Every structure is written in structure tokens, then in C-alpha cells.
PDB file of C-alpha atoms in Angstrom:
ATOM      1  CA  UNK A   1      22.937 -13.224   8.625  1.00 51.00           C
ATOM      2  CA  UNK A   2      21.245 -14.775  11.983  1.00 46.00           C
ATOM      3  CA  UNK A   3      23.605 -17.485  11.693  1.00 49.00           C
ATOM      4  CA  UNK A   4      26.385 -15.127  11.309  1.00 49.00           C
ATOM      5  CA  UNK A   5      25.323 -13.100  14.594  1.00 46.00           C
ATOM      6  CA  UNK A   6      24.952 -16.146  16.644  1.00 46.00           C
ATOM      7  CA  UNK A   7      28.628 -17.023  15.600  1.00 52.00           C
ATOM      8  CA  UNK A   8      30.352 -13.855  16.374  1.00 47.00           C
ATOM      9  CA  UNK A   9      28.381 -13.750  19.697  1.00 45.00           C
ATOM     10  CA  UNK A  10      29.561 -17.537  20.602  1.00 48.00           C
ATOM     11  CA  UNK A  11      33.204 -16.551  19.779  1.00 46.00           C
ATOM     12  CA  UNK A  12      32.837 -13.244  21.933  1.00 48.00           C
ATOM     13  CA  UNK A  13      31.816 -15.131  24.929  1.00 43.00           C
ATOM     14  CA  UNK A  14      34.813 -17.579  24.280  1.00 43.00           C
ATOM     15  CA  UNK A  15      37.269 -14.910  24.229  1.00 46.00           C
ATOM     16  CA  UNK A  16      35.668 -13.517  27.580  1.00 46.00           C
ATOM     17  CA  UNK A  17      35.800 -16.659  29.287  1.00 39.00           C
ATOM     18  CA  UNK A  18      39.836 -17.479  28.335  1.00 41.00           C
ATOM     19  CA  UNK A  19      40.368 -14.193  29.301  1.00 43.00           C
ATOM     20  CA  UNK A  20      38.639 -14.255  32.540  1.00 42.00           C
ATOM     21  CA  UNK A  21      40.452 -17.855  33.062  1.00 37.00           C
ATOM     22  CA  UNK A  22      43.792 -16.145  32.734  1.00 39.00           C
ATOM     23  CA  UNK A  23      43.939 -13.623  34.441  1.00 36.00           C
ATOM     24  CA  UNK A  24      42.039 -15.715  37.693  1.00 32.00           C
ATOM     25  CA  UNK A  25      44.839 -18.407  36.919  1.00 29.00           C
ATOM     26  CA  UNK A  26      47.927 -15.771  36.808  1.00 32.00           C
ATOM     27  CA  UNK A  27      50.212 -16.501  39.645  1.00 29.00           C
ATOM     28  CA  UNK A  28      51.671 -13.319  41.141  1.00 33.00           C
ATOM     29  CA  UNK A  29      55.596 -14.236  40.618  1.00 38.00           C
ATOM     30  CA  UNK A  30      57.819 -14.658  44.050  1.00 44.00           C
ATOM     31  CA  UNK A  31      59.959 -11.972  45.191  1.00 57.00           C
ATOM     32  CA  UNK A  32      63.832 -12.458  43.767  1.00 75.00           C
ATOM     33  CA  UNK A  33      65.676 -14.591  45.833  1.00 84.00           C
ATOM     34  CA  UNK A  34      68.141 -12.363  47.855  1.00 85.00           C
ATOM     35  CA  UNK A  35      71.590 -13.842  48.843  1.00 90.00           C
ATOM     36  CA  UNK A  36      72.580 -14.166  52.445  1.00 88.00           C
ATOM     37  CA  UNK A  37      74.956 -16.216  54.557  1.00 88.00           C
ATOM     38  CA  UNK A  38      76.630 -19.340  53.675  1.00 89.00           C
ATOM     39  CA  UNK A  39      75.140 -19.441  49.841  1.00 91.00           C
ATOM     40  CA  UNK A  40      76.928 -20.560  47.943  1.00 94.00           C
ATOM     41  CA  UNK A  41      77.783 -18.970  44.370  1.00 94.00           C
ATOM     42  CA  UNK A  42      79.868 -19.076  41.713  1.00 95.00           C
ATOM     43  CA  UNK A  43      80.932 -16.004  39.415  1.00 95.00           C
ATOM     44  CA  UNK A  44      82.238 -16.940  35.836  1.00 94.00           C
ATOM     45  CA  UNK A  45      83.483 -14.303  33.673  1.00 93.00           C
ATOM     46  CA  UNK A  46      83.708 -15.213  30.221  1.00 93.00           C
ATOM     47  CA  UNK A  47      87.844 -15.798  28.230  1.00 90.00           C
ATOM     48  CA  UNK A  48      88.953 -14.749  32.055  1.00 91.00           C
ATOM     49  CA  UNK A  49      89.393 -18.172  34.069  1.00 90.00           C
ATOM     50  CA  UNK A  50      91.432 -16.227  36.847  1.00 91.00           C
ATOM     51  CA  UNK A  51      88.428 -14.185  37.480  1.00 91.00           C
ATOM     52  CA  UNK A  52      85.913 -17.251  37.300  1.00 92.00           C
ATOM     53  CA  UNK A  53      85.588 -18.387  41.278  1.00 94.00           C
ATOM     54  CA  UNK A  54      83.032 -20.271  43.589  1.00 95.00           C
ATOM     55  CA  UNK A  55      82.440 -18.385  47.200  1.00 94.00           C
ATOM     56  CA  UNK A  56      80.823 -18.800  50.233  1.00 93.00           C
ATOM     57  CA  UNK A  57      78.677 -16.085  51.542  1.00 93.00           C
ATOM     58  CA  UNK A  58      80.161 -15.162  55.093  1.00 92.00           C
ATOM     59  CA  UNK A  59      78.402 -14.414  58.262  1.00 87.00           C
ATOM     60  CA  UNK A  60      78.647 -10.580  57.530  1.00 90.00           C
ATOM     61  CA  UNK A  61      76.969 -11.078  53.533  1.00 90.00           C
ATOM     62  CA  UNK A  62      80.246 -10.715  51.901  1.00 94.00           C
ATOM     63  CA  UNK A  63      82.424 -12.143  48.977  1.00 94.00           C
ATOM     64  CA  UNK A  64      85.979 -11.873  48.058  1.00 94.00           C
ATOM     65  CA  UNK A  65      86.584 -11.092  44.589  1.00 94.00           C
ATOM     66  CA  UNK A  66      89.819 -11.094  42.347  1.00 93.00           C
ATOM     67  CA  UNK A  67      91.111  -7.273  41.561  1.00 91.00           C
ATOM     68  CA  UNK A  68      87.943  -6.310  43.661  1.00 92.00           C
ATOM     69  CA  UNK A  69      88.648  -7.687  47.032  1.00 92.00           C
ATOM     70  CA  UNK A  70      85.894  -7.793  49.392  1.00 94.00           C
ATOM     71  CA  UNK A  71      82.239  -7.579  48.195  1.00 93.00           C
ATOM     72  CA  UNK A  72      78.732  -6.901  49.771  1.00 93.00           C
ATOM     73  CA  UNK A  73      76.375  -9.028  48.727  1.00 92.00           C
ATOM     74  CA  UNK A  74      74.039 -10.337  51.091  1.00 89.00           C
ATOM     75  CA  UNK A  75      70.208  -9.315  50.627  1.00 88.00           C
ATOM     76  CA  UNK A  76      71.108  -8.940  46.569  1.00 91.00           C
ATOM     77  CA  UNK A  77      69.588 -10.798  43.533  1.00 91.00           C
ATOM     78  CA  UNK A  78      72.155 -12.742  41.450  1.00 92.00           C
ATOM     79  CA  UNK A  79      70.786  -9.996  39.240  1.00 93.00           C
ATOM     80  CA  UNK A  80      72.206  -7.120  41.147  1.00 94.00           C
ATOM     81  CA  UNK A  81      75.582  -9.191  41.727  1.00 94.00           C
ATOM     82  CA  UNK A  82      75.717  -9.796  37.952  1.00 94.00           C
ATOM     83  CA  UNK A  83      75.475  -5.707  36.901  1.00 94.00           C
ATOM     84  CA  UNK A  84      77.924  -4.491  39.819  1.00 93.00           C
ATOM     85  CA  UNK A  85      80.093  -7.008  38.799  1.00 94.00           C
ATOM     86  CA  UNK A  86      80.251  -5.958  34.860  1.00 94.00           C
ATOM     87  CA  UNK A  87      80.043  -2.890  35.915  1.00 94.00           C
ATOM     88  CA  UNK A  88      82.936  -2.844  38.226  1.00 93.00           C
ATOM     89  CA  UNK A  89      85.207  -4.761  35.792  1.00 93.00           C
ATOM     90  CA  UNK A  90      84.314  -2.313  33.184  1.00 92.00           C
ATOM     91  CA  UNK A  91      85.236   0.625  35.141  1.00 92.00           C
ATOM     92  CA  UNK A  92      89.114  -0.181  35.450  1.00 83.00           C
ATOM     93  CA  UNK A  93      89.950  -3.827  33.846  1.00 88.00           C
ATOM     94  CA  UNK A  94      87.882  -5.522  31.069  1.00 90.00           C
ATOM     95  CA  UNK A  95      86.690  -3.832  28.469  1.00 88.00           C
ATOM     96  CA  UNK A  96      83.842  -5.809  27.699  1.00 91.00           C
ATOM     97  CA  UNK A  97      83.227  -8.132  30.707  1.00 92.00           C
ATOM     98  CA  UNK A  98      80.823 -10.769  30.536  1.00 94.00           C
ATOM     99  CA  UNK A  99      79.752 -12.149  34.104  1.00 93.00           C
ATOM    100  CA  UNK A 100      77.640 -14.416  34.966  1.00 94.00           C
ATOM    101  CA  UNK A 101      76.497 -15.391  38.544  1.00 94.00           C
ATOM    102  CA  UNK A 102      74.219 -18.413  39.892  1.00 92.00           C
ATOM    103  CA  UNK A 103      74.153 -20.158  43.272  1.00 92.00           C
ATOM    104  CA  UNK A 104      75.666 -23.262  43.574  1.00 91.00           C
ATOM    105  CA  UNK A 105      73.882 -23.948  47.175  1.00 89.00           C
ATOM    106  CA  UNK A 106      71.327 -22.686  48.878  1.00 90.00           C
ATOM    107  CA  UNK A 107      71.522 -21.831  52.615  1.00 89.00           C
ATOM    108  CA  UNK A 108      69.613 -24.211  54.564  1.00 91.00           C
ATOM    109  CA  UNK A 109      66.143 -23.621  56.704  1.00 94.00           C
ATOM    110  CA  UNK A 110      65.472 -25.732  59.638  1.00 95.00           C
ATOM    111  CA  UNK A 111      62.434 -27.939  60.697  1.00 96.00           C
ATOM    112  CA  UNK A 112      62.514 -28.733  64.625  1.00 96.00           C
ATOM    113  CA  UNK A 113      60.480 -30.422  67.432  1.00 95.00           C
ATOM    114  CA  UNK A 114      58.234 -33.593  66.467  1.00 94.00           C
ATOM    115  CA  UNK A 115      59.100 -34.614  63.294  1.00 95.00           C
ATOM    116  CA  UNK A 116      61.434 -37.303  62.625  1.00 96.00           C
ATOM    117  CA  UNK A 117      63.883 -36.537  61.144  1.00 96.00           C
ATOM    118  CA  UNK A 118      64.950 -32.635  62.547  1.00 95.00           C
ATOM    119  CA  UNK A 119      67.790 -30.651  61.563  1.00 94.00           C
ATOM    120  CA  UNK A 120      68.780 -27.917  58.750  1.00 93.00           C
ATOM    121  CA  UNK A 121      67.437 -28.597  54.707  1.00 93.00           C
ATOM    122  CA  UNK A 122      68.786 -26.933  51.755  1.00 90.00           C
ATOM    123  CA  UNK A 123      66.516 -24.117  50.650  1.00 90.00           C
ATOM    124  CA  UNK A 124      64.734 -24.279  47.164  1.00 87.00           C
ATOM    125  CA  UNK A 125      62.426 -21.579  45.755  1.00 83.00           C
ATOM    126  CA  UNK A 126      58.655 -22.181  46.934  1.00 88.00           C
ATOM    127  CA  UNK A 127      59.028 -24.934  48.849  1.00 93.00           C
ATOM    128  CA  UNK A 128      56.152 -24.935  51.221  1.00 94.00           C
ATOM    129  CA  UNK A 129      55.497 -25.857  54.449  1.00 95.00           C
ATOM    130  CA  UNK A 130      53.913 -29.015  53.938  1.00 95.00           C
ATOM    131  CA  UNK A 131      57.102 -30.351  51.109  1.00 96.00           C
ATOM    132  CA  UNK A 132      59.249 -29.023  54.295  1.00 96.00           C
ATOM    133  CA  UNK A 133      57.674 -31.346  56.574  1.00 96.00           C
ATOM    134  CA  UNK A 134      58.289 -34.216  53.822  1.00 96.00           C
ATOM    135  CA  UNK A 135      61.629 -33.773  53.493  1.00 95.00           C
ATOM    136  CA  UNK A 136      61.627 -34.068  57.788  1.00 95.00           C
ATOM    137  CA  UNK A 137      60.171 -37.085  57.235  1.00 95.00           C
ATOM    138  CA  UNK A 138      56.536 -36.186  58.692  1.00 95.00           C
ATOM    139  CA  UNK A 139      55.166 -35.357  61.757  1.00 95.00           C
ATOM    140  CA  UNK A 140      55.782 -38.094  64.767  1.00 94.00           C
ATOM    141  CA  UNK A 141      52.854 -39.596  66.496  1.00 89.00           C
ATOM    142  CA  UNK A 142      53.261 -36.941  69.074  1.00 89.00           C
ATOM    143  CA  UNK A 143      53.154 -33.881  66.780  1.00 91.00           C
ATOM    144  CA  UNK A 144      50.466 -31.189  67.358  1.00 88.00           C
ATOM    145  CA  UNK A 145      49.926 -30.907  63.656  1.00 86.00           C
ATOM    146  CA  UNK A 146      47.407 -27.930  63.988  1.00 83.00           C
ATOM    147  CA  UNK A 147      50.336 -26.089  65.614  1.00 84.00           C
ATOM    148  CA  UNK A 148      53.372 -25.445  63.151  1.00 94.00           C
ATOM    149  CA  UNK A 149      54.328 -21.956  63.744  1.00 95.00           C
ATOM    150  CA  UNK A 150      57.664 -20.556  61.775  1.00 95.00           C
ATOM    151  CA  UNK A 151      60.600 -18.331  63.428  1.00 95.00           C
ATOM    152  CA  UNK A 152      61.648 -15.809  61.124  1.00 90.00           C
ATOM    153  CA  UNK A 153      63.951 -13.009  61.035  1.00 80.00           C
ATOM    154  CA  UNK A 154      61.498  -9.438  59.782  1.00 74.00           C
ATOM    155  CA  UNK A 155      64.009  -6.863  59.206  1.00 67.00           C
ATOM    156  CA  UNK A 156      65.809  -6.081  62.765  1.00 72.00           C
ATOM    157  CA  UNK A 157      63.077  -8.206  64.633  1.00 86.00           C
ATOM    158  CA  UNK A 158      62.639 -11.996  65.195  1.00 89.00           C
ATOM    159  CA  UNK A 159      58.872 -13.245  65.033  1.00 90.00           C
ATOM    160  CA  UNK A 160      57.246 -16.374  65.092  1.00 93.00           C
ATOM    161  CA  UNK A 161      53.947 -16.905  63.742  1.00 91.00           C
ATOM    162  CA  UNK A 162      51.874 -19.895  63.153  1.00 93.00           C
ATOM    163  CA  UNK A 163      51.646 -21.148  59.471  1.00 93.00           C
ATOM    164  CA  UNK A 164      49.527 -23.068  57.188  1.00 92.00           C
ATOM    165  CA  UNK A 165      50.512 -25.861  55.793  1.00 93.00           C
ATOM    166  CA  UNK A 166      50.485 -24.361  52.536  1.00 93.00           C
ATOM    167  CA  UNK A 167      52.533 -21.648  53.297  1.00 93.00           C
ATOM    168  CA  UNK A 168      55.848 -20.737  51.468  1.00 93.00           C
ATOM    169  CA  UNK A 169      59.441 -21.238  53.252  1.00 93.00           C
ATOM    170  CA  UNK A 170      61.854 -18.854  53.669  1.00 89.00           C
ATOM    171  CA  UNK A 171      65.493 -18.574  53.697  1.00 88.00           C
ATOM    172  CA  UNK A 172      66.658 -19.216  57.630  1.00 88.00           C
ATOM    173  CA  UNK A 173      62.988 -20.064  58.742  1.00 93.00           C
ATOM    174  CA  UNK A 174      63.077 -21.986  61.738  1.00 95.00           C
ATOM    175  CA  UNK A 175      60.016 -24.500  61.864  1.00 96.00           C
ATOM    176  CA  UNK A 176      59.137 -25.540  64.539  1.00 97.00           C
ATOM    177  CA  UNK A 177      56.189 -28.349  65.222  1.00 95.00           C
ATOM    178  CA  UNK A 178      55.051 -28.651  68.993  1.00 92.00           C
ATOM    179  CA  UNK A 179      54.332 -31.588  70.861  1.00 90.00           C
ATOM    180  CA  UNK A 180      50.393 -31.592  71.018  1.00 89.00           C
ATOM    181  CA  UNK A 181      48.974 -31.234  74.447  1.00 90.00           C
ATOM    182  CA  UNK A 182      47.452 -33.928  76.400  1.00 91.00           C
ATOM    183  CA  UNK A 183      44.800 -35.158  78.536  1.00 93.00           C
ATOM    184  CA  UNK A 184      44.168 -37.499  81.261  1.00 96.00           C
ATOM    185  CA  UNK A 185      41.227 -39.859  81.684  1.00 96.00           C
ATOM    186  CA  UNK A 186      41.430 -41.729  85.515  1.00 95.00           C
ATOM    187  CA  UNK A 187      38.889 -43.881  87.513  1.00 95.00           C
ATOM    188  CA  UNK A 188      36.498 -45.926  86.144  1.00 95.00           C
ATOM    189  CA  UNK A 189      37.455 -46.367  82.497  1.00 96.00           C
ATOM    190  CA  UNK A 190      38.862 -49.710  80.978  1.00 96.00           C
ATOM    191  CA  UNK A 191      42.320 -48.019  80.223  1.00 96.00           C
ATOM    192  CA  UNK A 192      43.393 -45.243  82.264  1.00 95.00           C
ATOM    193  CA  UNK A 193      46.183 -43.220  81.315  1.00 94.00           C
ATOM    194  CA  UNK A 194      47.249 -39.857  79.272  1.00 93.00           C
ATOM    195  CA  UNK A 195      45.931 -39.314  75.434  1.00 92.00           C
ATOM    196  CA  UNK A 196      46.713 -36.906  72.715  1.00 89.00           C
ATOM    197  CA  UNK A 197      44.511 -34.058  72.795  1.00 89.00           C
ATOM    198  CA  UNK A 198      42.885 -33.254  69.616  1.00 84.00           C
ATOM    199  CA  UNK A 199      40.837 -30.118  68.643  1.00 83.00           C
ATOM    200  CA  UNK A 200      36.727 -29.913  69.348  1.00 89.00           C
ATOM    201  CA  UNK A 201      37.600 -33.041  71.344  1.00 93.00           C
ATOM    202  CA  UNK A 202      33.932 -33.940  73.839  1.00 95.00           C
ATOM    203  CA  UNK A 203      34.329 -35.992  77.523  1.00 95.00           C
ATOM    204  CA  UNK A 204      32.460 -38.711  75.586  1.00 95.00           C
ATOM    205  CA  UNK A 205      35.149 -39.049  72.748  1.00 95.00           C
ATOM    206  CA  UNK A 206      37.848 -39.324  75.658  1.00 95.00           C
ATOM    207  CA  UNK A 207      35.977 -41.993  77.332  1.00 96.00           C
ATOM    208  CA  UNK A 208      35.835 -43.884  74.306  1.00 95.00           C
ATOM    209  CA  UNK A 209      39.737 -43.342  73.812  1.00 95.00           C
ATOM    210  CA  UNK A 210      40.299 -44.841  77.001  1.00 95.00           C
ATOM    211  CA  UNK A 211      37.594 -47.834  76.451  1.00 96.00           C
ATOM    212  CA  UNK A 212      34.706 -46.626  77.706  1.00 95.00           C
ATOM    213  CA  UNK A 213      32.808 -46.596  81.315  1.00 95.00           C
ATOM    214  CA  UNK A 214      34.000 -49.504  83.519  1.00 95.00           C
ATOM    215  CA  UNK A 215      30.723 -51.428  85.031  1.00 93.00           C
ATOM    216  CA  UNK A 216      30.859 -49.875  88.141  1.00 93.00           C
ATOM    217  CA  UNK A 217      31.399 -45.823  86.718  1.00 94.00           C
ATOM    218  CA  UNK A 218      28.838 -43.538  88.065  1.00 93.00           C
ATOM    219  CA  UNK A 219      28.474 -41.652  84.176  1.00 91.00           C
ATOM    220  CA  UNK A 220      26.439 -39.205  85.248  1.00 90.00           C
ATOM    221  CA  UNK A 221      29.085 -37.475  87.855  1.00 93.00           C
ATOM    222  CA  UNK A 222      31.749 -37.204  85.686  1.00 95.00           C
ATOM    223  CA  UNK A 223      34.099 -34.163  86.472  1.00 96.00           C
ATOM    224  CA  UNK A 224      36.911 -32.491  84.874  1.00 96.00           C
ATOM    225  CA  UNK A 225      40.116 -31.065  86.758  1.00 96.00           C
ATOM    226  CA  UNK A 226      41.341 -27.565  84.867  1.00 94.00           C
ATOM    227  CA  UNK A 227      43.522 -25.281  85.378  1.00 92.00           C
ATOM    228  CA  UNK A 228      41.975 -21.826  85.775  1.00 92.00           C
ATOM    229  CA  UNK A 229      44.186 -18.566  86.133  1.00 90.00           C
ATOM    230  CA  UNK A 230      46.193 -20.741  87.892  1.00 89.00           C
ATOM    231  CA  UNK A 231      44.169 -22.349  90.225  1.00 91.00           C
ATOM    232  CA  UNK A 232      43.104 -25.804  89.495  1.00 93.00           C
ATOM    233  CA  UNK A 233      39.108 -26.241  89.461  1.00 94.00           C
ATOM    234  CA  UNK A 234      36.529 -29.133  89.983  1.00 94.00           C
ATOM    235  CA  UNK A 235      33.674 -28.814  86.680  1.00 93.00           C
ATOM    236  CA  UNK A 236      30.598 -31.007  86.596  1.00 93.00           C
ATOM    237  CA  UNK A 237      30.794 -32.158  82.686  1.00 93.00           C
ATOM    238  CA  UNK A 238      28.118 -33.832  80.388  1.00 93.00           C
ATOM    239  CA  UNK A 239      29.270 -36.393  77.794  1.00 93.00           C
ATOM    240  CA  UNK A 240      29.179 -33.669  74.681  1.00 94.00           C
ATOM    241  CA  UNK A 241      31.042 -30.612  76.524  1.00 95.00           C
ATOM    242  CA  UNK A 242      34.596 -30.241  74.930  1.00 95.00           C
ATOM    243  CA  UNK A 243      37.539 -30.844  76.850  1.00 94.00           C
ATOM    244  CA  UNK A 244      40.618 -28.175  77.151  1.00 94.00           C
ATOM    245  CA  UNK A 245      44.087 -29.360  76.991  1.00 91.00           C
ATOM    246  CA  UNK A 246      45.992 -30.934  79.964  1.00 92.00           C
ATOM    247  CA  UNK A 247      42.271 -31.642  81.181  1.00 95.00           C
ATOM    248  CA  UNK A 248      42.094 -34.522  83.772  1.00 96.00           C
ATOM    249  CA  UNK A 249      38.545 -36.806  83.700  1.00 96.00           C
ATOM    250  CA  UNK A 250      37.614 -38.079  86.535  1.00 96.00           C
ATOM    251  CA  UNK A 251      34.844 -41.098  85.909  1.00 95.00           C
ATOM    252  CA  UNK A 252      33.976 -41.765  90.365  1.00 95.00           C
ATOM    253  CA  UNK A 253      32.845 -45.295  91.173  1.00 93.00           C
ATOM    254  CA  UNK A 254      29.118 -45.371  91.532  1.00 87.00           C
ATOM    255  CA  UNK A 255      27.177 -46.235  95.016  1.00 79.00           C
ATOM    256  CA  UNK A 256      25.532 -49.735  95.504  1.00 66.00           C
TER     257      UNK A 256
END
């Protein structure tokens, strides 16, 4: 009997833990794709090849259709194509109709700015940002890769938002990766010049990106250049204060 207790308990806390497991695991499903300009579909209505027909969305959502003429379709599921469709044929010319509609091609998103290979990419459902940026061909070395934002049409208003990289595409997204900002290390350093700026970036980590303190670099004066509501501003810096983009170092020459 003990043994029999101890079993049913075991298999109890099984069943609570695969339960628990699937429903933390469930995915919530996507929202329906919704057609839109230049997808492409193709209707086929079965035993009536006249009425079976590829189309391109146009700019204004809508189909032509044989008997039907011109169709709405843009911001409909396949779904809702399908039933109007069947429906519409049943009303006044098939008795039975059987339709069947599926996209062909997908209108295209676009990834812009540093990545190298820009330009317009077939949708698929759930890409992400990241397989988005893969089919670009990755970021260049100048990318700000912190800084992907996405330009996308809400309802009547166009709004661009920064993204994760993990982050689902939409249909028409524009994608746009920035050129990251920059900083400029001058005087005594071994290699003078402009670097990438990177985030939590310190004076001392700059130095080192442009080789370090020169022999004759007073260290200990160090000053930053920034830009300040406008008005550019002289700030005495230690070696672990973090730099702001388009920051200029200035390393002086130290006094014999």
C-alpha cells in the first residue's frame, strides 16, 4: 500500500511538471499574414481553368478577377480571400466552387545604411531582425550595431523605433542600421586619428585604441572637447570617466 502511494504521488508530480513545461513552452501563434501591395497570389478554382489566375497586388490593395472584375484585398488573410471568393462564385456562377488561394511572392522589406549588401528582401513569416541582417550580408565595420531601429507604417502614421535583434520583421519594414558615432584622440598618442565609438567606452580604453601615451604626454591633464547645448566645452578627464560620442581627447605635451 506505501509503495502504491509513493507511486501515484511520483506520477502526479510528473503530470504537473509536463504540464507546467507546456504551457511555459506554448508559443503564442503570429497574427495572419494580411495581403498588401505587390504580393503576389494565385487563385485556383477547382474543374474551372479560366477562373484559375496569378495576380499582382496593386498599389491601391486590389485584384482583378474573371466574372468579378476588380477586387479588394489588401490587409486580408488568404483566408478571407478564399471565403469571399466561394462565396461570390456561389452567389451567381458555380454552384459548388472550390477556391483555393496562396501567395506566390511575398512583398519585400528593406534593410538600409551599413550593411553590405542594402536593398529590398522578400518577406517570409517570422523572420527576425537578426536572419534580416544575414540575408544583408551583416553589419559593415562601420555599423552602430546597438542602433538598428525599424520604419514602419502603424495604421495612418509612420514610426520608427529601435529594435532588438530578436525582434520579428514586418511586411514593408524599413531597417535601417546607422553608422556608429565616433571619436577623436589628438596630441600625444602613438596614432592619432578618429575611432569607432563603442558603448561604456573610458578615456583610458581610447588611449589604448590609439596606442597609448607618447613619451612626452602629460597623462595627468588630459581633456576632452564636447559639445554641450551647442556650445563646445573644455572637461578635465581621469583615465576611467566614459567618453560621449563625437568626443575629441586631447593628451598636451608635458613641461621639461
Amino acid at each position: 500500500m506505501k509503495h502504491m502511494i509513493i507511486r501515484l504521488v511520483g506520477l502526479t508530480f510528473i503530470a504537473m511538471v509536463l504540464s507546467e513545461a507546456a504551457t511555459t513552452t506554448h508559443a503564442e501563434p503570429q497574427e495572419a499574414y494580411r495581403l498588401g501591395p505587390n504580393d503576389v497570389i494565385r487563385v485556383q478554382v477547382f474543374g474551372e481553368d479560366d477562373l484559375s489566375v496569378e495576380r499582382s497586388v496593386d498599389g491601391h490593395g486590389v485584384i482583378t478577377f474573371p466574372l468579378l472584375g476588380a477586387l479588394s484585398v489588401g490587409g486580408r488573410t488568404v483566408q478571407d480571400l478564399q471565403d469571399e471568393l466561394t462565396a461570390q462564385l456561389r452567389a451567381g456562377y458555380i454552384r459548388h466552387p472550390k477556391v483555393t488561394v496562396f501567395i506566390v511572392k511575398h512583398r519585400n522589406f528593406t534593410v538600409s545604411g551599413e550593411v553590405k549588401k542594402p536593398g529590398g528582401i522578400e518577406y517570409k513569416e517570422g523572420v527576425t531582425v537578426q536572419e534580416a541582417l544575414a540575408l544583408a550580408e551583416g553589419f559593415t565595420e562601420k555599423a552602430d550595431r546597438s542602433g538598428v531601429k525599424i520604419t514602419r507604417q502603424n495604421g495612418g502614421t509612420v514610426q520608427t523605433v529601435p529594435v532588438t535583434l530578436d525582434a520579428v520583421v514586418l511586411p514593408n519594414d524599413l531597417i535601417i542600421v546607422a553608422q556608429a558615432s565616433k571619436l577623436y584622440v589628438n596630441g600625444e598618442v602613438k596614432r592619432p586619428g578618429d575611432y569607432m565609438y563603442e558603448k561604456d567606452l573610458t578615456v583610458h580604453k581610447a588611449i589604448t585604441m590609439a596606442g597609448g601615451f607618447t613619451e612626452k604626454a602629460a597623462e595627468g591633464r588630459t581633456k576632452v572637447l564636447r559639445v554641450i547645448n551647442g556650445q563646445e566645452e573644455t572637461i578635465s578627464v581621469k583615465l576611467n570617466d566614459l567618453i560621449h560620442p563625437n568626443d575629441i581627447i586631447v593628451v598636451p605635451q608635458r613641461f621639461f
